[in-house]
Coordinates of C-alpha atoms in Angstrom, one line a residue:
M219 CA -23.1 -24.5 56.5
L220 CA -26.8 -24.6 56.1
K221 CA -28.2 -22.2 53.6
I222 CA -31.5 -20.4 54.3
I223 CA -33.8 -18.2 52.1
T224 CA -36.9 -16.3 53.2
I225 CA -40.0 -15.6 51.0
I226 CA -41.9 -13.0 53.0
K227 CA -44.0 -10.2 51.5
D228 CA -44.9 -8.5 54.8
V229 CA -42.0 -6.0 55.3
I230 CA -42.4 -5.9 59.1
E231 CA -42.4 -9.7 59.4
K232 CA -39.5 -9.9 56.9
N233 CA -37.3 -7.6 58.9
K234 CA -38.3 -9.3 62.2
I235 CA -37.4 -12.8 60.9
K236 CA -34.1 -11.5 59.6
T237 CA -33.4 -10.0 63.1
Y238 CA -34.4 -13.3 64.6
L239 CA -32.0 -15.2 62.4
N240 CA -29.1 -12.9 63.2
R241 CA -29.9 -13.3 66.9
A242 CA -30.1 -17.1 66.5
K243 CA -26.7 -17.1 64.7
R244 CA -25.1 -15.6 67.8
K245 CA -27.0 -17.9 70.2
I246 CA -26.8 -21.3 68.5
K247 CA -23.2 -22.4 68.6
N248 CA -23.1 -25.9 67.3
I249 CA -24.8 -25.3 63.9
D250 CA -23.5 -23.0 61.2
F251 CA -26.1 -21.4 59.0
E252 CA -26.5 -18.3 56.8
L253 CA -29.3 -16.3 55.2
V254 CA -28.3 -16.3 51.6
K255 CA -31.3 -14.7 49.9
E256 CA -34.5 -12.8 50.6
F257 CA -37.6 -12.7 48.4
D258 CA -41.0 -11.0 48.5
D259 CA -42.3 -12.8 45.5
N260 CA -42.9 -16.6 45.4
R261 CA -42.3 -16.9 41.6
Q262 CA -38.9 -15.2 41.8
A263 CA -38.0 -17.5 44.7
V264 CA -39.1 -20.6 42.7
N265 CA -36.9 -19.5 39.8
Y266 CA -34.0 -19.1 42.1
L267 CA -34.6 -22.5 43.7
Y268 CA -34.6 -24.2 40.3
Q269 CA -31.2 -22.8 39.7
N270 CA -29.8 -23.4 43.2
D271 CA -30.6 -26.9 44.5
D272 CA -28.4 -26.5 47.6
I273 CA -30.8 -24.5 49.7
D274 CA -31.4 -26.3 53.0
I275 CA -34.2 -24.3 54.6
I276 CA -37.0 -22.2 53.1
I277 CA -38.9 -19.8 55.4
V278 CA -42.1 -18.9 53.5
E279 CA -45.0 -16.7 54.3
N280 CA -48.5 -18.2 53.8
K281 CA -50.9 -15.3 53.0
A282 CA -54.6 -16.1 52.6
G283 CA -56.0 -15.2 49.2
E284 CA -52.8 -15.1 47.3
I285 CA -52.8 -16.7 43.8
F286 CA -49.6 -18.6 44.6
S287 CA -49.5 -19.0 48.4
G288 CA -47.0 -20.5 50.8
L289 CA -49.1 -23.7 50.8
D290 CA -48.8 -23.8 47.0
L291 CA -45.0 -23.6 47.3
L292 CA -45.1 -26.3 49.9
T293 CA -46.9 -28.6 47.4
L294 CA -44.4 -27.7 44.6
A295 CA -41.5 -28.4 46.9
E296 CA -42.8 -31.9 47.5
K297 CA -41.9 -32.7 43.9
E298 CA -39.3 -30.2 42.9
F299 CA -37.2 -29.2 46.0
T300 CA -37.2 -32.4 48.0
K301 CA -33.8 -31.7 49.6
S302 CA -35.1 -28.5 51.4
S303 CA -36.9 -28.2 54.7
I304 CA -39.8 -25.6 54.9
M305 CA -40.8 -23.4 57.8
L306 CA -44.3 -22.0 57.2
L307 CA -45.0 -18.5 58.5
N308 CA -48.8 -18.4 58.9
E309 CA -51.2 -15.5 59.6
T310 CA -52.6 -15.4 63.1
D311 CA -55.9 -17.3 63.3
N312 CA -55.6 -18.6 59.7
E313 CA -56.6 -22.3 59.7
L314 CA -54.4 -24.3 57.4
E315 CA -55.6 -27.1 55.1
L316 CA -52.9 -29.7 55.1
N317 CA -52.8 -33.3 54.0
Y318 CA -50.2 -36.1 54.3
E319 CA -49.2 -35.8 50.6
N320 CA -47.5 -32.4 50.9
I321 CA -45.9 -32.2 54.4
N322 CA -42.8 -34.3 53.9
N323 CA -40.7 -31.2 53.7
L324 CA -42.6 -29.2 56.3
T325 CA -40.7 -29.0 59.6
A326 CA -42.4 -26.1 61.4
I327 CA -45.5 -23.9 61.4
F328 CA -45.3 -20.7 63.3
N329 CA -47.6 -17.6 63.4
K330 CA -46.8 -14.0 62.9
N331 CA -46.0 -12.0 66.0
E332 CA -44.5 -15.0 67.7
S333 CA -41.7 -14.4 70.2
Y334 CA -38.0 -15.0 69.4
S335 CA -37.8 -18.0 71.8
L336 CA -40.6 -19.9 69.9
F337 CA -39.1 -19.1 66.6
A338 CA -35.6 -20.2 67.8
N339 CA -37.0 -23.5 68.9
H340 CA -38.7 -24.1 65.5
L341 CA -35.5 -23.1 63.8
L342 CA -33.3 -25.4 65.9
L343 CA -35.6 -28.4 65.3
T344 CA -35.7 -27.6 61.6
M345 CA -31.9 -27.4 61.3
L346 CA -31.4 -30.6 63.3
K347 CA -33.8 -32.4 61.0
Q348 CA -32.1 -30.9 57.9
Q349 CA -28.7 -32.0 59.1
R350 CA -30.0 -35.5 59.5
K351 CA -31.5 -35.4 56.0
N352 CA -28.3 -34.1 54.6
D353 CA -26.3 -36.9 56.3
K354 CA -28.8 -39.5 54.8
L355 CA -28.5 -38.0 51.4
K356 CA -24.7 -38.0 51.6
K357 CA -24.7 -41.7 52.5
E358 CA -27.0 -42.5 49.6
E359 CA -24.8 -40.4 47.3
D360 CA -21.7 -42.2 48.4
K361 CA -23.3 -45.6 47.7
L362 CA -24.4 -44.4 44.3
N363 CA -20.9 -43.1 43.6
D364 CA -19.5 -46.6 44.2
Y365 CA -21.8 -48.0 41.6
R366 CA -21.2 -45.2 39.2
T367 CA -17.5 -45.7 39.5
I368 CA -18.0 -49.3 38.4
I369 CA -20.4 -48.7 35.6
D370 CA -18.4 -45.8 34.2
H371 CA -15.5 -48.1 33.6
T372 CA -17.3 -51.3 32.7
H373 CA -16.0 -53.9 30.2
D374 CA -16.6 -57.4 31.5
A375 CA -15.8 -58.5 35.0
I376 CA -15.5 -55.3 37.1
F377 CA -14.1 -54.9 40.6
L378 CA -13.5 -52.0 42.9
V379 CA -10.6 -51.9 45.4
K380 CA -10.2 -49.3 48.2
V381 CA -6.7 -48.1 49.0
D382 CA -6.2 -46.9 52.6
C383 CA -3.6 -44.5 53.9
D384 CA -1.0 -47.2 54.4
N385 CA -1.5 -48.5 50.8
N386 CA -3.4 -51.6 51.8
F387 CA -5.9 -52.9 49.4
Y388 CA -9.5 -53.9 50.3
Y389 CA -12.2 -55.2 47.9
K390 CA -15.4 -53.1 48.0
R391 CA -17.6 -54.4 45.2
I392 CA -17.7 -56.6 42.1
N393 CA -20.3 -56.5 39.3
G394 CA -22.7 -59.2 38.2
T395 CA -20.5 -60.5 35.5
H396 CA -17.6 -60.9 37.9
Q397 CA -19.9 -62.9 40.3
R398 CA -21.1 -65.1 37.5
L399 CA -17.6 -65.9 36.2
T400 CA -16.0 -66.4 39.6
A401 CA -18.8 -67.6 41.8
L402 CA -17.7 -65.0 44.3
T403 CA -20.2 -62.7 46.0
N404 CA -20.0 -59.1 47.3
E405 CA -20.7 -60.4 50.8
E406 CA -17.6 -62.7 50.5
I407 CA -15.2 -60.1 49.3
R408 CA -16.3 -56.8 50.8
G409 CA -13.8 -55.3 53.1
K410 CA -11.3 -58.2 52.7
K411 CA -7.6 -57.9 51.8
I412 CA -6.1 -59.8 48.8
K413 CA -4.5 -62.5 51.0
E414 CA -7.8 -63.3 52.6
I415 CA -9.3 -64.3 49.2
F416 CA -6.3 -65.7 47.2
D417 CA -3.4 -67.9 48.0
K418 CA -0.1 -66.3 49.0
E419 CA 1.6 -66.5 45.5
V420 CA -1.4 -65.1 43.7
A421 CA -2.0 -62.5 46.4
E422 CA 1.6 -61.2 46.1
K423 CA 1.3 -60.9 42.3
L424 CA -2.0 -59.1 42.6
K425 CA -0.6 -56.7 45.2
E426 CA 2.4 -56.1 42.9
N427 CA 0.1 -55.1 40.0
Y428 CA -2.1 -52.9 42.2
S429 CA 1.0 -51.2 43.6
K430 CA 2.2 -50.4 40.0
C431 CA -1.1 -48.7 39.3
L432 CA -0.9 -46.8 42.6
K433 CA 2.7 -45.7 41.9
K434 CA 2.0 -44.7 38.3
K435 CA -1.3 -43.0 39.1
G436 CA -2.3 -44.2 35.6
R437 CA -3.9 -47.0 33.7
I438 CA -2.0 -50.3 33.5
N439 CA -2.7 -53.6 31.6
Y440 CA -1.6 -57.1 32.3
T441 CA -2.5 -60.8 31.9
E442 CA -3.1 -62.9 35.0
K443 CA -4.1 -66.5 35.9
L444 CA -6.4 -66.8 38.9
D445 CA -8.1 -69.6 40.8
F446 CA -11.7 -68.8 41.7
P447 CA -14.5 -71.0 43.2
A448 CA -15.8 -71.3 39.7
G449 CA -12.4 -72.6 38.4
E450 CA -9.2 -71.2 36.9
K451 CA -9.4 -68.1 34.7
I452 CA -6.9 -66.4 32.5
W453 CA -7.8 -62.7 32.4
Q454 CA -6.6 -59.6 30.6
T455 CA -7.0 -57.0 33.3
T456 CA -6.9 -53.2 33.1
L457 CA -6.6 -51.1 36.3
Y458 CA -7.8 -47.6 36.4
P459 CA -6.8 -45.3 39.4
V460 CA -9.6 -43.2 40.9
M461 CA -7.9 -39.9 42.1
K462 CA -9.3 -37.8 44.9
N463 CA -7.4 -34.7 46.1
G464 CA -4.3 -35.9 44.3
R465 CA -4.3 -39.3 45.9
V466 CA -5.3 -42.7 44.6
E467 CA -8.2 -43.7 46.9
E468 CA -9.7 -46.5 44.8
I469 CA -8.8 -48.7 41.9
V470 CA -11.3 -49.9 39.3
G471 CA -10.3 -53.2 37.6
A472 CA -11.8 -54.4 34.3
S473 CA -11.0 -58.1 33.5
Y474 CA -11.6 -59.7 30.2
D475 CA -11.8 -63.6 30.2
I476 CA -9.4 -64.9 27.5
S477 CA -9.3 -68.5 28.9
D478 CA -8.7 -70.9 26.0
L479 CA -10.3 -68.6 23.5
K480 CA -8.1 -68.0 20.5
E481 CA -10.7 -65.9 18.9
K482 CA -10.9 -63.6 21.9
E483 CA -7.1 -63.5 22.1
E484 CA -6.9 -62.3 18.5
R485 CA -9.6 -59.8 19.1
L486 CA -7.7 -58.5 22.2
N487 CA -4.6 -58.1 20.1
Y488 CA -6.5 -56.2 17.5
I489 CA -8.0 -53.9 20.1
K490 CA -4.5 -53.3 21.5
R491 CA -3.3 -52.2 18.1
Y492 CA -6.2 -50.7 16.2
D493 CA -8.7 -48.0 16.6
R494 CA -12.1 -49.5 16.4
L495 CA -13.8 -46.7 14.5
T496 CA -11.2 -46.1 11.7
G497 CA -9.2 -49.4 11.6
L498 CA -6.0 -47.4 11.8
Y499 CA -3.4 -48.0 14.5
N500 CA -4.4 -46.4 17.8
K501 CA -2.3 -44.0 19.8
E502 CA -0.9 -46.6 22.2
Y503 CA 0.4 -48.8 19.4
F504 CA 1.6 -45.8 17.5
N505 CA 3.8 -44.8 20.5
H506 CA 5.1 -48.4 20.7
L507 CA 6.0 -48.5 17.0
F508 CA 7.7 -45.1 17.2
E509 CA 9.8 -46.2 20.2
E510 CA 10.8 -49.4 18.3
L511 CA 11.7 -47.5 15.2
N512 CA 13.5 -44.9 17.2
K513 CA 15.9 -47.6 18.4
S514 CA 17.3 -48.1 14.9
K515 CA 19.8 -45.4 14.3
K516 CA 19.9 -46.0 10.6
D517 CA 16.2 -45.0 10.1
N518 CA 15.3 -41.4 9.5
L519 CA 11.8 -40.7 10.7
A520 CA 9.4 -38.0 9.7
L521 CA 5.9 -37.2 11.0
I522 CA 2.8 -35.9 9.3
L523 CA 0.2 -34.7 11.8
I524 CA -3.4 -34.0 10.8
N525 CA -6.0 -32.1 12.8
V526 CA -9.8 -31.7 12.1
E527 CA -10.3 -28.1 13.3
N528 CA -13.4 -27.3 15.3
F529 CA -14.4 -31.0 15.3
H530 CA -16.6 -30.2 18.3
L531 CA -18.7 -27.9 16.0
V532 CA -19.0 -30.6 13.4
N533 CA -20.5 -33.0 16.0
K534 CA -22.8 -30.3 17.3
F535 CA -24.1 -29.1 13.9
F536 CA -24.3 -32.5 12.1
G537 CA -24.4 -35.1 14.9
Y538 CA -21.9 -37.5 16.2
Q539 CA -22.8 -40.1 13.7
Q540 CA -21.9 -37.8 10.8
G541 CA -18.7 -36.9 12.7
N542 CA -17.7 -40.5 12.8
V543 CA -18.3 -40.8 9.1
L544 CA -15.9 -37.8 8.6
L545 CA -13.2 -39.6 10.6
K546 CA -13.6 -42.7 8.6
E547 CA -13.3 -40.7 5.4
I548 CA -10.0 -39.3 6.6
A549 CA -8.8 -42.8 7.5
S550 CA -9.6 -43.9 4.0
I551 CA -7.4 -41.2 2.7
L552 CA -4.5 -42.4 4.8
V553 CA -5.1 -46.0 3.8
K554 CA -4.2 -44.9 0.2
I555 CA -0.7 -44.0 1.2
R556 CA -0.1 -46.6 4.0
G557 CA 2.6 -49.1 3.6
K558 CA 5.7 -50.6 5.2
D559 CA 7.4 -47.2 5.1
K560 CA 4.3 -45.2 5.9
I561 CA 2.5 -46.0 9.2
A562 CA -0.9 -44.3 9.8
A563 CA -2.6 -43.9 13.1
H564 CA -5.8 -42.3 14.7
L565 CA -4.4 -40.7 17.8
S566 CA -7.5 -39.0 19.2
N567 CA -10.9 -37.7 18.2
D568 CA -9.6 -35.1 15.8
H569 CA -5.9 -36.0 15.4
F570 CA -4.3 -38.4 12.9
A571 CA -0.6 -39.1 12.3
V572 CA 1.6 -40.8 9.6
I573 CA 5.2 -42.0 10.4
L574 CA 7.4 -42.0 7.3
K575 CA 10.6 -44.0 7.3
N576 CA 13.7 -43.0 5.3
K577 CA 12.0 -40.4 3.1
N578 CA 13.7 -37.2 1.9
D579 CA 12.2 -33.7 2.0
S580 CA 10.7 -34.0 -1.4
E581 CA 9.0 -37.3 -0.8
V582 CA 7.6 -36.1 2.6
D583 CA 6.3 -32.9 0.9
Q584 CA 4.7 -34.9 -1.9
T585 CA 2.9 -37.1 0.6
L586 CA 1.8 -34.0 2.6
D587 CA 0.5 -32.3 -0.5
F588 CA -1.5 -35.4 -1.5
I589 CA -3.1 -35.6 2.0
K590 CA -3.9 -31.8 2.0
N591 CA -5.5 -32.0 -1.5
E592 CA -7.7 -35.0 -0.4
L593 CA -8.6 -33.3 2.9
A594 CA -9.7 -30.2 1.0
K595 CA -12.4 -32.2 -0.7
L596 CA -14.1 -33.3 2.6
N597 CA -17.5 -31.8 3.0
I598 CA -20.9 -32.6 4.6
N599 CA -23.8 -31.6 2.4
G600 CA -21.6 -29.0 0.7
I601 CA -20.2 -27.6 3.9
Y602 CA -16.4 -27.9 3.8
I603 CA -14.4 -28.9 6.9
D604 CA -11.4 -27.0 8.2
T605 CA -8.4 -29.3 8.5
A606 CA -4.7 -28.7 9.0
A607 CA -1.7 -31.0 8.2
V608 CA 2.0 -30.3 9.0
S609 CA 5.2 -32.3 8.6
M610 CA 8.3 -32.5 10.8
F611 CA 11.5 -34.5 11.1
K612 CA 12.9 -36.2 14.2
S613 CA 15.8 -34.2 15.3
N614 CA 17.7 -36.9 17.3
N615 CA 17.5 -40.4 18.4
K616 CA 16.6 -39.4 22.0
T617 CA 13.3 -37.9 21.0
T618 CA 10.4 -39.8 22.5
A619 CA 7.1 -40.5 20.7
Q620 CA 5.3 -38.3 23.3
D621 CA 7.7 -35.3 22.7
F622 CA 7.5 -35.8 18.9
F623 CA 3.8 -35.8 19.0
C624 CA 3.6 -32.8 21.4
D625 CA 5.9 -30.8 19.1
G626 CA 3.6 -31.6 16.2
I627 CA 0.6 -30.5 18.2
S628 CA 2.3 -27.2 19.0
K629 CA 3.1 -26.7 15.3
I630 CA -0.4 -27.5 14.1
N631 CA -2.0 -25.3 16.7
F632 CA -0.2 -22.2 15.5
N633 CA -3.2 -21.2 13.3
R634 CA -5.9 -23.1 15.2
H635 CA -8.0 -19.9 15.7
K636 CA -8.5 -17.9 12.6
Q637 CA -10.6 -15.1 11.1
S638 CA -14.1 -16.2 10.1
Q639 CA -13.5 -15.4 6.5
E640 CA -10.4 -17.6 6.4
S641 CA -12.5 -20.6 7.5
K642 CA -14.0 -22.9 4.8
F643 CA -16.4 -24.3 7.4
Y644 CA -17.7 -20.8 8.3
N645 CA -18.1 -19.6 4.7
S646 CA -19.7 -22.7 3.4
L647 CA -22.0 -22.9 6.4
M648 CA -23.2 -19.3 5.9
N649 CA -23.7 -20.1 2.1
Y650 CA -25.5 -23.2 3.0
I651 CA -28.0 -21.2 5.1
E652 CA -28.7 -18.8 2.2
D653 CA -28.8 -21.6 -0.5
N654 CA -31.2 -23.7 1.5
N655 CA -33.7 -20.9 2.1
Y656 CA -33.0 -20.7 5.9
I657 CA -33.7 -17.0 5.4
N658 CA -37.4 -17.9 5.8
L659 CA -36.6 -19.4 9.2
R660 CA -34.5 -16.6 10.6
N661 CA -35.6 -13.5 8.7
G662 CA -32.0 -12.5 8.6
G663 CA -32.2 -9.8 5.9
E664 CA -35.0 -7.8 7.6
L665 CA -33.3 -8.2 11.0
L666 CA -30.1 -6.7 9.7
K667 CA -32.0 -3.8 8.1
I668 CA -33.9 -2.9 11.3
S669 CA -30.7 -3.4 13.4
E670 CA -28.8 -1.0 11.2
K671 CA -31.5 1.7 11.4
A672 CA -31.9 1.2 15.1
A673 CA -28.1 1.5 15.6
D674 CA -28.1 4.9 14.0
Y675 CA -31.2 6.0 15.9
F676 CA -29.6 4.9 19.2
N677 CA -26.4 6.8 18.3
L678 CA -24.2 3.7 18.6
N679 CA -20.5 4.3 17.8
Q680 CA -18.9 2.4 15.0
K681 CA -17.7 -0.5 17.1
E682 CA -21.1 -0.9 18.8
K683 CA -22.9 -0.8 15.5
T684 CA -20.5 -3.4 14.0
D685 CA -21.0 -5.7 17.1
L686 CA -24.8 -5.3 16.9
L687 CA -24.9 -6.3 13.2
L688 CA -22.5 -9.2 13.9
L689 CA -24.8 -10.3 16.7
A690 CA -27.9 -10.1 14.4
R691 CA -26.0 -12.2 11.8
H692 CA -24.8 -14.9 14.2
Y693 CA -27.0 -15.1 17.3
D694 CA -29.2 -18.0 16.1
L695 CA -26.7 -20.2 14.2
G696 CA -27.0 -22.7 17.0
K697 CA -30.6 -23.4 15.9
L698 CA -29.0 -25.5 13.1
T699 CA -28.0 -28.0 15.8
L700 CA -31.6 -28.4 17.0
N701 CA -34.3 -30.8 15.8
K702 CA -36.2 -29.0 13.0
N703 CA -39.5 -30.1 14.5
I704 CA -38.7 -27.9 17.4
V705 CA -37.6 -24.9 15.4
K706 CA -40.6 -25.0 13.2
K707 CA -43.2 -26.4 15.6
G708 CA -45.7 -23.6 15.4
E709 CA -47.3 -24.3 18.8
K710 CA -46.4 -24.4 22.5
L711 CA -43.2 -26.4 23.2
T712 CA -43.2 -29.2 25.8
T713 CA -40.9 -28.9 28.8
E714 CA -38.4 -31.2 27.1
E715 CA -38.5 -29.3 23.8
W716 CA -38.1 -26.0 25.6
D717 CA -35.0 -27.3 27.4
E718 CA -33.6 -28.4 24.1
Y719 CA -34.5 -25.1 22.4
Q720 CA -32.6 -23.1 25.0
K721 CA -29.4 -24.9 24.0
Y722 CA -29.1 -23.0 20.8
V723 CA -27.7 -20.0 22.7
I724 CA -24.7 -21.8 24.0
N725 CA -24.2 -23.5 20.6
S726 CA -24.3 -20.2 18.8
T727 CA -21.8 -18.8 21.4
N728 CA -19.5 -21.8 20.9
F729 CA -19.5 -21.3 17.2
V730 CA -18.4 -17.7 17.1
A731 CA -15.8 -18.4 19.9
Y732 CA -13.7 -20.2 17.3
Y733 CA -13.0 -17.1 15.3
H734 CA -10.8 -14.1 16.2
D735 CA -13.0 -11.5 14.6
L736 CA -16.2 -12.8 16.3
I737 CA -15.0 -13.6 19.8
G738 CA -16.0 -10.1 20.9
I739 CA -19.7 -10.9 20.5
C740 CA -19.6 -14.1 22.5
N741 CA -21.0 -12.5 25.6
L742 CA -23.6 -10.6 23.6
I743 CA -24.9 -13.8 22.0
Y744 CA -24.8 -15.6 25.4
S745 CA -26.8 -12.9 27.1
H746 CA -29.4 -12.0 24.4
H747 CA -32.1 -14.2 26.1
E748 CA -31.6 -12.7 29.6
H749 CA -34.6 -10.8 30.9
Y750 CA -34.5 -7.4 32.6
D751 CA -36.2 -8.8 35.7
G752 CA -33.8 -11.8 36.0
S753 CA -36.2 -14.4 34.8
G754 CA -34.3 -15.2 31.6
W755 CA -31.6 -17.6 30.6
P756 CA -28.9 -19.0 30.7
E757 CA -27.6 -17.1 33.7
A758 CA -30.7 -15.3 35.0
L759 CA -29.0 -11.9 34.8
N760 CA -31.0 -8.8 35.4
G761 CA -30.9 -5.1 34.7
D762 CA -27.5 -3.7 34.0
Q763 CA -25.9 -7.1 34.5
I764 CA -27.0 -7.8 30.9
P765 CA -24.8 -6.1 28.3
Y766 CA -26.4 -3.1 26.8
L767 CA -26.2 -4.4 23.2
S768 CA -27.8 -7.7 24.2
R769 CA -30.7 -5.7 25.8
L770 CA -31.1 -3.6 22.7
F771 CA -30.9 -6.6 20.4
A772 CA -33.6 -8.4 22.4
V773 CA -36.0 -5.6 21.6
I774 CA -35.0 -5.4 17.9
N775 CA -35.1 -9.2 17.5
F776 CA -38.5 -9.4 19.1
Y777 CA -39.9 -6.7 16.8
S778 CA -38.3 -8.5 13.8
K779 CA -39.8 -11.8 14.7
V780 CA -43.3 -10.8 15.5
K781 CA -43.4 -8.5 12.5
S782 CA -42.9 -11.6 10.3
N783 CA -44.6 -15.0 10.0
I784 CA -41.8 -16.8 11.7
Y785 CA -42.5 -19.1 14.6
F786 CA -41.0 -17.5 17.7
P787 CA -41.1 -19.1 21.1
L788 CA -40.6 -16.2 23.5
L789 CA -41.2 -18.1 26.8
K790 CA -41.9 -21.7 27.6
D791 CA -45.7 -20.9 27.6
K792 CA -45.7 -18.1 25.1
Y793 CA -45.0 -18.2 21.4
Y794 CA -45.8 -16.0 18.3
F795 CA -46.7 -17.3 14.9
G796 CA -48.1 -14.8 12.5
A797 CA -47.2 -11.2 11.7
L798 CA -48.5 -8.4 14.0
E799 CA -49.1 -4.8 13.2
D800 CA -46.9 -2.1 14.8
Q801 CA -49.5 -1.0 17.2
E802 CA -50.0 -4.6 18.3
I803 CA -46.3 -5.0 18.7
I804 CA -46.1 -1.8 20.8
K805 CA -48.8 -3.2 23.1
E806 CA -46.7 -6.4 23.6
F807 CA -43.7 -4.2 24.3
N808 CA -45.5 -2.3 27.0
H809 CA -46.7 -5.6 28.5
Y810 CA -43.2 -7.0 28.7
K811 CA -41.5 -3.8 29.6
S812 CA -39.4 -4.1 32.8
K813 CA -40.1 -7.8 32.7
I814 CA -38.3 -9.1 29.7
F815 CA -37.1 -5.8 28.1
D816 CA -35.2 -2.8 29.4
P817 CA -38.0 -0.1 29.8
E818 CA -35.8 2.8 28.6
I819 CA -34.8 0.9 25.5
V820 CA -38.4 -0.1 24.8
D821 CA -39.6 3.6 25.1
R822 CA -36.9 4.8 22.8
F823 CA -37.5 2.0 20.3
I824 CA -41.2 2.8 20.2
D825 CA -40.2 6.4 19.4
F826 CA -38.0 5.0 16.7
L827 CA -40.9 3.0 15.2
N828 CA -43.2 6.1 15.3
N829 CA -40.5 8.1 13.6
E830 CA -40.1 5.4 10.9
N831 CA -43.8 5.3 10.3
K832 CA -44.2 9.1 9.8

């Protein structure tokens, strides 16, 4: 399906082209296409194209004397919308100025008042060229996907195997390290079966391992001895299945050379058992130990499971490096109680576990209390971290490590989402903002005052008023995740800085989503930078698509910001830095009315200001 948009200001021509397209859709049988959007403004169209990169054909009017003409869009498309083809609708007798630098996307030029047959010929040629372009792009993307598959799983010697419908294995690619260690080349192995490269015995063993990965549809590890042109190698190999539509279509192999290298063998054994970050046992070895311990009927086993709640927020607000430091601190707590009868492990990013052997209820509770007390001390710059720790006993000898772990996860998740006031992380973060004078950055007190007054003036009910005040209190917490040089820049942001600045909205939304009592304002925070005309972000909503309280808050927040001396980037190319008088602010409101702000809300808010100033 080819997607088409039109950008035509002339109403008569716009309707005629639409009619022509409908007629062509009935006449042209072998190509499926659809008119997905119509524009009469080039800038709105460009905004749409930036957010929808799957448009195949752009039919654009070139009107002489326009500030941003069809030729200008053609030049922009050369850099920004390279996947699209452009048909240029030109005014009759208008001589175009084209050069070779901006016509790669141009497939047709036709004049107004041309007949249907001429237009249909231009359209057919454009669609055929676009199909060929799409086919070429798909081939290039398929090739890149092969390389990405290899790179994404890289360790040392990497190879990619294709699996056909009959479960035959064909080699597709090997990486540079593989070629250097084996003296094989991609040309020698590409498209060949295992038996065409290795001798019968080795080929059968390789096929057996590949078949195990295929059957399991999961990762497998094994050691193998292979003869290559470069000599014999002993490899530790990991196979990763690549699933597409529920079927294993490819296998990525990662082989680590352990030939005659004791040091590497020891390192490999360490990696198998220990988590690299914390030095505790990893999840795989934890499962192995549990299964071994579970075989002994005389041992009673208990499990303590630890979870760092909202670990995602910790990484966002303080960075992944600080998050890793936190995980190491938790590991150091568990090291204190580790021993022959207490086995500690780091299971995943935010989960830890301790297996206790032959401990009674009192001893397990004592260990659990020690861990909880130590976890309660964890903080980053005075901001305390929400953690949870629970204990449980193995009920019978048939319980697997996976089931035991899953039961613990279920138990620890009972209170995963809580009220904000119950969260140490939330309360200490809000205190941190006040204690570190962030009030000068966000003008929170004044914003809350004006929000409360406006809520009364706009006759909001109690729930709406509560939500508006919560929105004012939490909408910009995501700015704490941004580089302070962006938040306090005081001048126009670069494109990269503006892209980074916009992320604070989703980060603020993610923050409140963790708390039961704040989840109701998620959509309000997420939408507060949408513009009435659809030019805002992150979803380019317009008009009534934007929640009413978000539209109201956008007006209140703008007033609060420009009334203060706070640096406030309104748009990529527009910022405020320095307090304005009310009459100046009203002038700005009228300028952005119906563009950024809801016109009815602006008019009523101006009445509110005039009433306040009486």
